[in-house]
GROMACS .gro file of N, CA and C in nm:
model
  417
    1GLY      N    1   2.376  -8.398   0.863
    1GLY     CA    2   2.295  -8.493   0.939
    1GLY      C    3   2.271  -8.624   0.867
    2LEU      N    4   2.346  -8.649   0.760
    2LEU     CA    5   2.323  -8.773   0.684
    2LEU      C    6   2.423  -8.883   0.715
    3ALA      N    7   2.528  -8.854   0.791
    3ALA     CA    8   2.638  -8.949   0.810
    3ALA      C    9   2.589  -9.086   0.853
    4GLY      N   10   2.494  -9.094   0.942
    4GLY     CA   11   2.443  -9.223   0.989
    4GLY      C   12   2.343  -9.286   0.894
    5ARG      N   13   2.307  -9.215   0.788
    5ARG     CA   14   2.205  -9.265   0.696
    5ARG      C   15   2.260  -9.295   0.557
    6VAL      N   16   2.390  -9.282   0.538
    6VAL     CA   17   2.453  -9.302   0.408
    6VAL      C   18   2.539  -9.427   0.413
    7THR      N   19   2.531  -9.508   0.308
    7THR     CA   20   2.612  -9.630   0.299
    7THR      C   21   2.696  -9.625   0.173
    8PHE      N   22   2.826  -9.642   0.189
    8PHE     CA   23   2.917  -9.660   0.077
    8PHE      C   24   2.949  -9.809   0.077
    9SER      N   25   2.885  -9.883  -0.009
    9SER     CA   26   2.889 -10.029  -0.004
    9SER      C   27   3.012 -10.092  -0.068
   10GLY      N   28   3.075 -10.021  -0.159
   10GLY     CA   29   3.180 -10.085  -0.237
   10GLY      C   30   3.116 -10.173  -0.343
   11LEU      N   31   3.196 -10.258  -0.406
   11LEU     CA   32   3.148 -10.344  -0.513
   11LEU      C   33   3.048 -10.446  -0.461
   12LEU      N   34   2.935 -10.458  -0.530
   12LEU     CA   35   2.832 -10.556  -0.496
   12LEU      C   36   2.804 -10.644  -0.616
   13GLY      N   37   2.769 -10.769  -0.591
   13GLY     CA   38   2.727 -10.860  -0.697
   13GLY      C   39   2.585 -10.828  -0.741
   14ASP      N   40   2.540 -10.895  -0.848
   14ASP     CA   41   2.410 -10.865  -0.909
   14ASP      C   42   2.294 -10.868  -0.810
   15GLU      N   43   2.281 -10.977  -0.735
   15GLU     CA   44   2.170 -10.989  -0.641
   15GLU      C   45   2.182 -10.888  -0.529
   16ALA      N   46   2.302 -10.865  -0.479
   16ALA     CA   47   2.323 -10.767  -0.372
   16ALA      C   48   2.290 -10.626  -0.420
   17VAL      N   49   2.317 -10.597  -0.546
   17VAL     CA   50   2.282 -10.466  -0.603
   17VAL      C   51   2.130 -10.449  -0.601
   18ARG      N   52   2.059 -10.550  -0.648
   18ARG     CA   53   1.912 -10.541  -0.649
   18ARG      C   54   1.857 -10.523  -0.508
   19GLU      N   55   1.911 -10.597  -0.413
   19GLU     CA   56   1.865 -10.586  -0.274
   19GLU      C   57   1.896 -10.447  -0.217
   20ALA      N   58   2.013 -10.395  -0.247
   20ALA     CA   59   2.051 -10.264  -0.195
   20ALA      C   60   1.958 -10.155  -0.250
   21PHE      N   61   1.930 -10.158  -0.378
   21PHE     CA   62   1.841 -10.056  -0.435
   21PHE      C   63   1.699 -10.070  -0.382
   22ALA      N   64   1.654 -10.193  -0.363
   22ALA     CA   65   1.519 -10.214  -0.310
   22ALA      C   66   1.507 -10.162  -0.167
   23ALA      N   67   1.616 -10.168  -0.092
   23ALA     CA   68   1.614 -10.125   0.049
   23ALA      C   69   1.645  -9.976   0.066
   24ALA      N   70   1.701  -9.913  -0.034
   24ALA     CA   71   1.746  -9.774  -0.021
   24ALA      C   72   1.631  -9.675  -0.023
   25ALA      N   73   1.647  -9.567   0.052
   25ALA     CA   74   1.548  -9.459   0.050
   25ALA      C   75   1.567  -9.369  -0.070
   26VAL      N   76   1.691  -9.359  -0.121
   26VAL     CA   77   1.722  -9.274  -0.236
   26VAL      C   78   1.860  -9.313  -0.289
   27PHE      N   79   1.877  -9.296  -0.419
   27PHE     CA   80   2.008  -9.315  -0.484
   27PHE      C   81   2.050  -9.180  -0.538
   28VAL      N   82   2.174  -9.141  -0.511
   28VAL     CA   83   2.222  -9.011  -0.559
   28VAL      C   84   2.344  -9.030  -0.648
   29LEU      N   85   2.344  -8.960  -0.760
   29LEU     CA   86   2.458  -8.961  -0.852
   29LEU      C   87   2.491  -8.817  -0.888
   30PRO      N   88   2.572  -8.752  -0.804
   30PRO     CA   89   2.611  -8.612  -0.831
   30PRO      C   90   2.733  -8.609  -0.921
   31SER      N   91   2.715  -8.652  -1.043
   31SER     CA   92   2.826  -8.669  -1.136
   31SER      C   93   2.853  -8.542  -1.215
   32GLN      N   94   2.981  -8.513  -1.236
   32GLN     CA   95   3.021  -8.402  -1.322
   32GLN      C   96   2.994  -8.433  -1.468
   33GLN      N   97   3.003  -8.562  -1.504
   33GLN     CA   98   2.981  -8.603  -1.643
   33GLN      C   99   2.946  -8.750  -1.645
   34GLU      N  100   2.834  -8.783  -1.704
   34GLU     CA  101   2.789  -8.922  -1.714
   34GLU      C  102   2.711  -8.934  -1.843
   35ASN      N  103   2.761  -9.015  -1.935
   35ASN     CA  104   2.698  -9.019  -2.068
   35ASN      C  105   2.558  -9.078  -2.066
   36PHE      N  106   2.528  -9.170  -1.977
   36PHE     CA  107   2.393  -9.225  -1.969
   36PHE      C  108   2.351  -9.239  -1.824
   37GLY      N  109   2.417  -9.323  -1.750
   37GLY     CA  110   2.384  -9.343  -1.610
   37GLY      C  111   2.321  -9.478  -1.584
   38ILE      N  112   2.389  -9.586  -1.621
   38ILE     CA  113   2.333  -9.720  -1.603
   38ILE      C  114   2.300  -9.747  -1.456
   39SER      N  115   2.380  -9.694  -1.364
   39SER     CA  116   2.350  -9.715  -1.222
   39SER      C  117   2.217  -9.650  -1.183
   40VAL      N  118   2.182  -9.542  -1.249
   40VAL     CA  119   2.053  -9.477  -1.226
   40VAL      C  120   1.940  -9.569  -1.271
   41VAL      N  121   1.956  -9.631  -1.386
   41VAL     CA  122   1.854  -9.725  -1.436
   41VAL      C  123   1.842  -9.845  -1.342
   42GLU      N  124   1.955  -9.894  -1.292
   42GLU     CA  125   1.951 -10.005  -1.197
   42GLU      C  126   1.876  -9.965  -1.070
   43ALA      N  127   1.900  -9.844  -1.021
   43ALA     CA  128   1.829  -9.797  -0.903
   43ALA      C  129   1.679  -9.788  -0.929
   44MET      N  130   1.643  -9.731  -1.043
   44MET     CA  131   1.500  -9.718  -1.076
   44MET      C  132   1.434  -9.854  -1.093
   45ALA      N  133   1.507  -9.951  -1.147
   45ALA     CA  134   1.451 -10.087  -1.161
   45ALA      C  135   1.411 -10.143  -1.025
   46GLY      N  136   1.481 -10.101  -0.921
   46GLY     CA  137   1.447 -10.143  -0.785
   46GLY      C  138   1.348 -10.050  -0.717
   47ALA      N  139   1.283  -9.963  -0.794
   47ALA     CA  140   1.183  -9.868  -0.743
   47ALA      C  141   1.244  -9.770  -0.643
   48CYS      N  142   1.370  -9.740  -0.660
   48CYS     CA  143   1.441  -9.646  -0.574
   48CYS      C  144   1.436  -9.507  -0.638
   49PRO      N  145   1.390  -9.406  -0.564
   49PRO     CA  146   1.392  -9.270  -0.619
   49PRO      C  147   1.537  -9.224  -0.639
   50VAL      N  148   1.558  -9.138  -0.735
   50VAL     CA  149   1.694  -9.094  -0.766
   50VAL      C  150   1.707  -8.943  -0.757
   51VAL      N  151   1.826  -8.901  -0.718
   51VAL     CA  152   1.866  -8.760  -0.721
   51VAL      C  153   1.994  -8.759  -0.803
   52ILE      N  154   1.991  -8.689  -0.916
   52ILE     CA  155   2.106  -8.687  -1.005
   52ILE      C  156   2.138  -8.544  -1.046
   53SER      N  157   2.261  -8.525  -1.091
   53SER     CA  158   2.298  -8.394  -1.141
   53SER      C  159   2.245  -8.378  -1.284
   54ASP      N  160   2.237  -8.255  -1.325
   54ASP     CA  161   2.189  -8.225  -1.461
   54ASP      C  162   2.293  -8.261  -1.567
   55ARG      N  163   2.402  -8.321  -1.527
   55ARG     CA  164   2.507  -8.362  -1.620
   55ARG      C  165   2.504  -8.512  -1.647
   56VAL      N  166   2.401  -8.578  -1.601
   56VAL     CA  167   2.382  -8.721  -1.626
   56VAL      C  168   2.291  -8.734  -1.747
   57GLY      N  169   2.331  -8.812  -1.845
   57GLY     CA  170   2.262  -8.819  -1.973
   57GLY      C  171   2.115  -8.855  -1.966
   58ILE      N  172   2.074  -8.930  -1.867
   58ILE     CA  173   1.935  -8.974  -1.858
   58ILE      C  174   1.845  -8.870  -1.789
   59ALA      N  175   1.901  -8.756  -1.753
   59ALA     CA  176   1.827  -8.652  -1.679
   59ALA      C  177   1.694  -8.613  -1.743
   60PRO      N  178   1.687  -8.590  -1.876
   60PRO     CA  179   1.558  -8.552  -1.933
   60PRO      C  180   1.449  -8.659  -1.913
   61GLU      N  181   1.487  -8.786  -1.921
   61GLU     CA  182   1.389  -8.893  -1.900
   61GLU      C  183   1.343  -8.898  -1.755
   62ILE      N  184   1.436  -8.873  -1.662
   62ILE     CA  185   1.401  -8.870  -1.519
   62ILE      C  186   1.299  -8.760  -1.493
   63LEU      N  187   1.324  -8.643  -1.548
   63LEU     CA  188   1.231  -8.531  -1.531
   63LEU      C  189   1.096  -8.562  -1.593
   64SER      N  190   1.096  -8.612  -1.714
   64SER     CA  191   0.972  -8.641  -1.785
   64SER      C  192   0.887  -8.745  -1.711
   65ALA      N  193   0.952  -8.846  -1.657
   65ALA     CA  194   0.881  -8.954  -1.588
   65ALA      C  195   0.852  -8.921  -1.441
   66LYS      N  196   0.905  -8.809  -1.391
   66LYS     CA  197   0.892  -8.773  -1.250
   66LYS      C  198   0.942  -8.886  -1.161
   67ALA      N  199   1.059  -8.939  -1.201
   67ALA     CA  200   1.118  -9.053  -1.132
   67ALA      C  201   1.223  -9.012  -1.030
   68GLY      N  202   1.249  -8.883  -1.019
   68GLY     CA  203   1.350  -8.836  -0.926
   68GLY      C  204   1.369  -8.687  -0.941
   69ILE      N  205   1.476  -8.639  -0.882
   69ILE     CA  206   1.508  -8.497  -0.887
   69ILE      C  207   1.639  -8.478  -0.961
   70VAL      N  208   1.638  -8.384  -1.054
   70VAL     CA  209   1.758  -8.347  -1.130
   70VAL      C  210   1.796  -8.206  -1.084
   71CYS      N  211   1.921  -8.191  -1.044
   71CYS     CA  212   1.963  -8.059  -0.995
   71CYS      C  213   2.104  -8.025  -1.043
   72PRO      N  214   2.139  -7.898  -1.036
   72PRO     CA  215   2.274  -7.857  -1.075
   72PRO      C  216   2.379  -7.918  -0.980
   73MET      N  217   2.503  -7.920  -1.027
   73MET     CA  218   2.613  -7.972  -0.947
   73MET      C  219   2.655  -7.870  -0.841
   74GLN      N  220   2.568  -7.848  -0.747
   74GLN     CA  221   2.593  -7.757  -0.635
   74GLN      C  222   2.555  -7.830  -0.508
   75SER      N  223   2.647  -7.837  -0.414
   75SER     CA  224   2.622  -7.917  -0.294
   75SER      C  225   2.494  -7.876  -0.222
   76ALA      N  226   2.465  -7.748  -0.215
   76ALA     CA  227   2.343  -7.703  -0.147
   76ALA      C  228   2.217  -7.754  -0.218
   77ARG      N  229   2.219  -7.754  -0.350
   77ARG     CA  230   2.102  -7.800  -0.427
   77ARG      C  231   2.086  -7.952  -0.415
   78ILE      N  232   2.197  -8.024  -0.414
   78ILE     CA  233   2.191  -8.169  -0.398
   78ILE      C  234   2.140  -8.203  -0.258
   79ALA      N  235   2.190  -8.134  -0.157
   79ALA     CA  236   2.145  -8.156  -0.019
   79ALA      C  237   1.996  -8.127  -0.006
   80GLU      N  238   1.951  -8.019  -0.069
   80GLU     CA  239   1.809  -7.982  -0.067
   80GLU      C  240   1.725  -8.092  -0.131
   81ALA      N  241   1.770  -8.147  -0.243
   81ALA     CA  242   1.697  -8.254  -0.311
   81ALA      C  243   1.691  -8.380  -0.225
   82LEU      N  244   1.803  -8.413  -0.162
   82LEU     CA  245   1.805  -8.530  -0.074
   82LEU      C  246   1.710  -8.511   0.043
   83ARG      N  247   1.712  -8.394   0.103
   83ARG     CA  248   1.622  -8.366   0.215
   83ARG      C  249   1.476  -8.381   0.172
   84ARG      N  250   1.447  -8.331   0.054
   84ARG     CA  251   1.309  -8.338   0.003
   84ARG      C  252   1.261  -8.483  -0.009
   85VAL      N  253   1.345  -8.569  -0.066
   85VAL     CA  254   1.306  -8.709  -0.082
   85VAL      C  255   1.303  -8.781   0.053
   86LEU      N  256   1.402  -8.757   0.137
   86LEU     CA  257   1.409  -8.826   0.266
   86LEU      C  258   1.301  -8.780   0.364
   87ASP      N  259   1.259  -8.656   0.354
   87ASP     CA  260   1.157  -8.604   0.445
   87ASP      C  261   1.014  -8.636   0.400
   88ASP      N  262   0.997  -8.682   0.279
   88ASP     CA  263   0.863  -8.710   0.227
   88ASP      C  264   0.861  -8.852   0.168
   89ALA      N  265   0.831  -8.948   0.253
   89ALA     CA  266   0.832  -9.089   0.210
   89ALA      C  267   0.734  -9.114   0.097
   90GLY      N  268   0.622  -9.046   0.097
   90GLY     CA  269   0.523  -9.062  -0.010
   90GLY      C  270   0.579  -9.016  -0.144
   91LEU      N  271   0.651  -8.905  -0.143
   91LEU     CA  272   0.715  -8.856  -0.264
   91LEU      C  273   0.818  -8.957  -0.313
   92GLY      N  274   0.899  -9.011  -0.223
   92GLY     CA  275   0.998  -9.111  -0.260
   92GLY      C  276   0.934  -9.235  -0.322
   93ARG      N  277   0.826  -9.281  -0.261
   93ARG     CA  278   0.756  -9.399  -0.316
   93ARG      C  279   0.701  -9.370  -0.456
   94LYS      N  280   0.644  -9.252  -0.474
   94LYS     CA  281   0.589  -9.214  -0.605
   94LYS      C  282   0.699  -9.207  -0.710
   95MET      N  283   0.810  -9.142  -0.676
   95MET     CA  284   0.923  -9.135  -0.769
   95MET      C  285   0.977  -9.275  -0.799
   96GLY      N  286   0.986  -9.358  -0.697
   96GLY     CA  287   1.033  -9.494  -0.717
   96GLY      C  288   0.944  -9.573  -0.812
   97LYS      N  289   0.814  -9.560  -0.793
   97LYS     CA  290   0.718  -9.627  -0.882
   97LYS      C  291   0.730  -9.574  -1.025
   98ASN      N  292   0.741  -9.442  -1.039
   98ASN     CA  293   0.755  -9.383  -1.172
   98ASN      C  294   0.884  -9.428  -1.239
   99GLY      N  295   0.990  -9.437  -1.162
   99GLY     CA  296   1.118  -9.482  -1.217
   99GLY      C  297   1.111  -9.627  -1.263
  100ARG      N  298   1.050  -9.711  -1.182
  100ARG     CA  299   1.036  -9.852  -1.222
  100ARG      C  300   0.954  -9.863  -1.350
  101ASN      N  301   0.847  -9.787  -1.359
  101ASN     CA  302   0.766  -9.787  -1.482
  101ASN      C  303   0.847  -9.740  -1.602
  102LEU      N  304   0.931  -9.639  -1.583
  102LEU     CA  305   1.017  -9.591  -1.691
  102LEU      C  306   1.110  -9.702  -1.737
  103VAL      N  307   1.173  -9.770  -1.644
  103VAL     CA  308   1.265  -9.880  -1.679
  103VAL      C  309   1.190  -9.989  -1.755
  104LEU      N  310   1.073 -10.028  -1.706
  104LEU     CA  311   0.997 -10.136  -1.770
  104LEU      C  312   0.950 -10.098  -1.910
  105SER      N  313   0.924  -9.970  -1.932
  105SER     CA  314   0.874  -9.927  -2.063
  105SER      C  315   0.985  -9.898  -2.164
  106ARG      N  316   1.105  -9.859  -2.116
  106ARG     CA  317   1.207  -9.814  -2.211
  106ARG      C  318   1.341  -9.886  -2.203
  107TYR      N  319   1.371  -9.951  -2.091
  107TYR     CA  320   1.507 -10.000  -2.072
  107TYR      C  321   1.519 -10.150  -2.042
  108THR      N  322   1.418 -10.227  -2.079
  108THR     CA  323   1.431 -10.372  -2.069
  108THR      C  324   1.495 -10.422  -2.198
  109TRP      N  325   1.552 -10.542  -2.194
  109TRP     CA  326   1.616 -10.596  -2.315
  109TRP      C  327   1.521 -10.599  -2.434
  110PRO      N  328   1.396 -10.643  -2.419
  110PRO     CA  329   1.308 -10.644  -2.538
  110PRO      C  330   1.286 -10.505  -2.598
  111SER      N  331   1.264 -10.404  -2.515
  111SER     CA  332   1.240 -10.270  -2.571
  111SER      C  333   1.366 -10.212  -2.632
  112VAL      N  334   1.481 -10.237  -2.572
  112VAL     CA  335   1.607 -10.190  -2.629
  112VAL      C  336   1.636 -10.262  -2.761
  113ALA      N  337   1.608 -10.391  -2.765
  113ALA     CA  338   1.631 -10.469  -2.888
  113ALA      C  339   1.548 -10.414  -3.003
  114VAL      N  340   1.424 -10.378  -2.977
  114VAL     CA  341   1.338 -10.320  -3.082
  114VAL      C  342   1.399 -10.191  -3.134
  115LYS      N  343   1.450 -10.106  -3.046
  115LYS     CA  344   1.513  -9.980  -3.088
  115LYS      C  345   1.638 -10.006  -3.172
  116VAL      N  346   1.717 -10.105  -3.133
  116VAL     CA  347   1.838 -10.138  -3.209
  116VAL      C  348   1.801 -10.187  -3.348
  117VAL      N  349   1.704 -10.277  -3.356
  117VAL     CA  350   1.660 -10.329  -3.486
  117VAL      C  351   1.606 -10.215  -3.572
  118ASP      N  352   1.525 -10.128  -3.515
  118ASP     CA  353   1.471 -10.014  -3.589
  118ASP      C  354   1.583  -9.925  -3.643
  119THR      N  355   1.684  -9.902  -3.562
  119THR     CA  356   1.798  -9.820  -3.605
  119THR      C  357   1.871  -9.885  -3.721
  120TYR      N  358   1.897 -10.015  -3.710
  120TYR     CA  359   1.963 -10.087  -3.819
  120TYR      C  360   1.879 -10.083  -3.947
  121GLU      N  361   1.749 -10.101  -3.934
  121GLU     CA  362   1.661 -10.096  -4.051
  121GLU      C  363   1.664  -9.957  -4.116
  122THR      N  364   1.669  -9.853  -4.036
  122THR     CA  365   1.678  -9.717  -4.088
  122THR      C  366   1.810  -9.697  -4.162
  123ILE      N  367   1.918  -9.747  -4.105
  123ILE     CA  368   2.049  -9.735  -4.169
  123ILE      C  369   2.050  -9.808  -4.302
  124ILE      N  370   1.998  -9.930  -4.303
  124ILE     CA  371   1.995 -10.010  -4.427
  124ILE      C  372   1.910  -9.941  -4.533
  125ALA      N  373   1.792  -9.892  -4.493
  125ALA     CA  374   1.704  -9.825  -4.588
  125ALA      C  375   1.769  -9.699  -4.644
  126SER      N  376   1.836  -9.621  -4.561
  126SER     CA  377   1.899  -9.498  -4.610
  126SER      C  378   2.017  -9.531  -4.701
  127HIS      N  379   2.086  -9.638  -4.671
  127HIS     CA  380   2.199  -9.681  -4.755
  127HIS      C  381   2.148  -9.723  -4.894
  128ARG      N  382   2.037  -9.795  -4.895
  128ARG     CA  383   1.979  -9.838  -5.023
  128ARG      C  384   1.933  -9.720  -5.108
  129GLN      N  385   1.896  -9.612  -5.042
  129GLN     CA  386   1.850  -9.492  -5.113
  129GLN      C  387   1.965  -9.397  -5.142
  130GLY      N  388   2.085  -9.434  -5.102
  130GLY     CA  389   2.202  -9.350  -5.128
  130GLY      C  390   2.214  -9.232  -5.035
  131ALA      N  391   2.136  -9.231  -4.928
  131ALA     CA  392   2.140  -9.119  -4.833
  131ALA      C  393   2.243  -9.148  -4.724
  132HIS      N  394   2.284  -9.042  -4.659
  132HIS     CA  395   2.371  -9.056  -4.541
  132HIS      C  396   2.282  -9.068  -4.419
  133PHE      N  397   2.321  -9.152  -4.328
  133PHE     CA  398   2.241  -9.177  -4.210
  133PHE      C  399   2.274  -9.078  -4.098
  134CYS      N  400   2.170  -9.026  -4.035
  134CYS     CA  401   2.183  -8.948  -3.913
  134CYS      C  402   2.097  -9.016  -3.808
  135ALA      N  403   2.150  -9.029  -3.688
  135ALA     CA  404   2.072  -9.089  -3.581
  135ALA      C  405   1.944  -9.009  -3.562
  136PRO      N  406   1.833  -9.075  -3.524
  136PRO     CA  407   1.704  -9.005  -3.510
  136PRO      C  408   1.712  -8.879  -3.424
  137SER      N  409   1.792  -8.879  -3.318
  137SER     CA  410   1.800  -8.761  -3.233
  137SER      C  411   1.874  -8.645  -3.298
  138GLN      N  412   1.944  -8.672  -3.409
  138GLN     CA  413   2.019  -8.567  -3.478
  138GLN      C  414   1.944  -8.515  -3.601
  139GLN      N  415   1.833  -8.575  -3.633
  139GLN     CA  416   1.760  -8.535  -3.754
  139GLN      C  417   1.679  -8.409  -3.729
   0.00000   0.00000   0.00000
């Protein structure tokens, strides 16, 4: 029952992407493998709720922020998640707001730049101490 409610837009320019996400009821990325999911962040920046597979790298942040639904790569589970968001506009708005807040707090250029600088400073400090560097998530 989604055929009339789904749009496959093809390539969009920057402004058209922002407009599309702002107008969308939900963004879905049922990916088999996605190292991060920049399109998910773009959707959340537009306050669009997201439904993603558990194979998208940003899934833990989505769950933590309650910015969308993360589900296994099973068509029935994805359909169920889509129905849940589409049938409950209040839930979609809440997820969209949470997603936008997540983007503003963690994925803007200033916040990313701080993380990059911190990482470089850690690498430099460990090099000066003769230690081998491990990324913070691997420590």
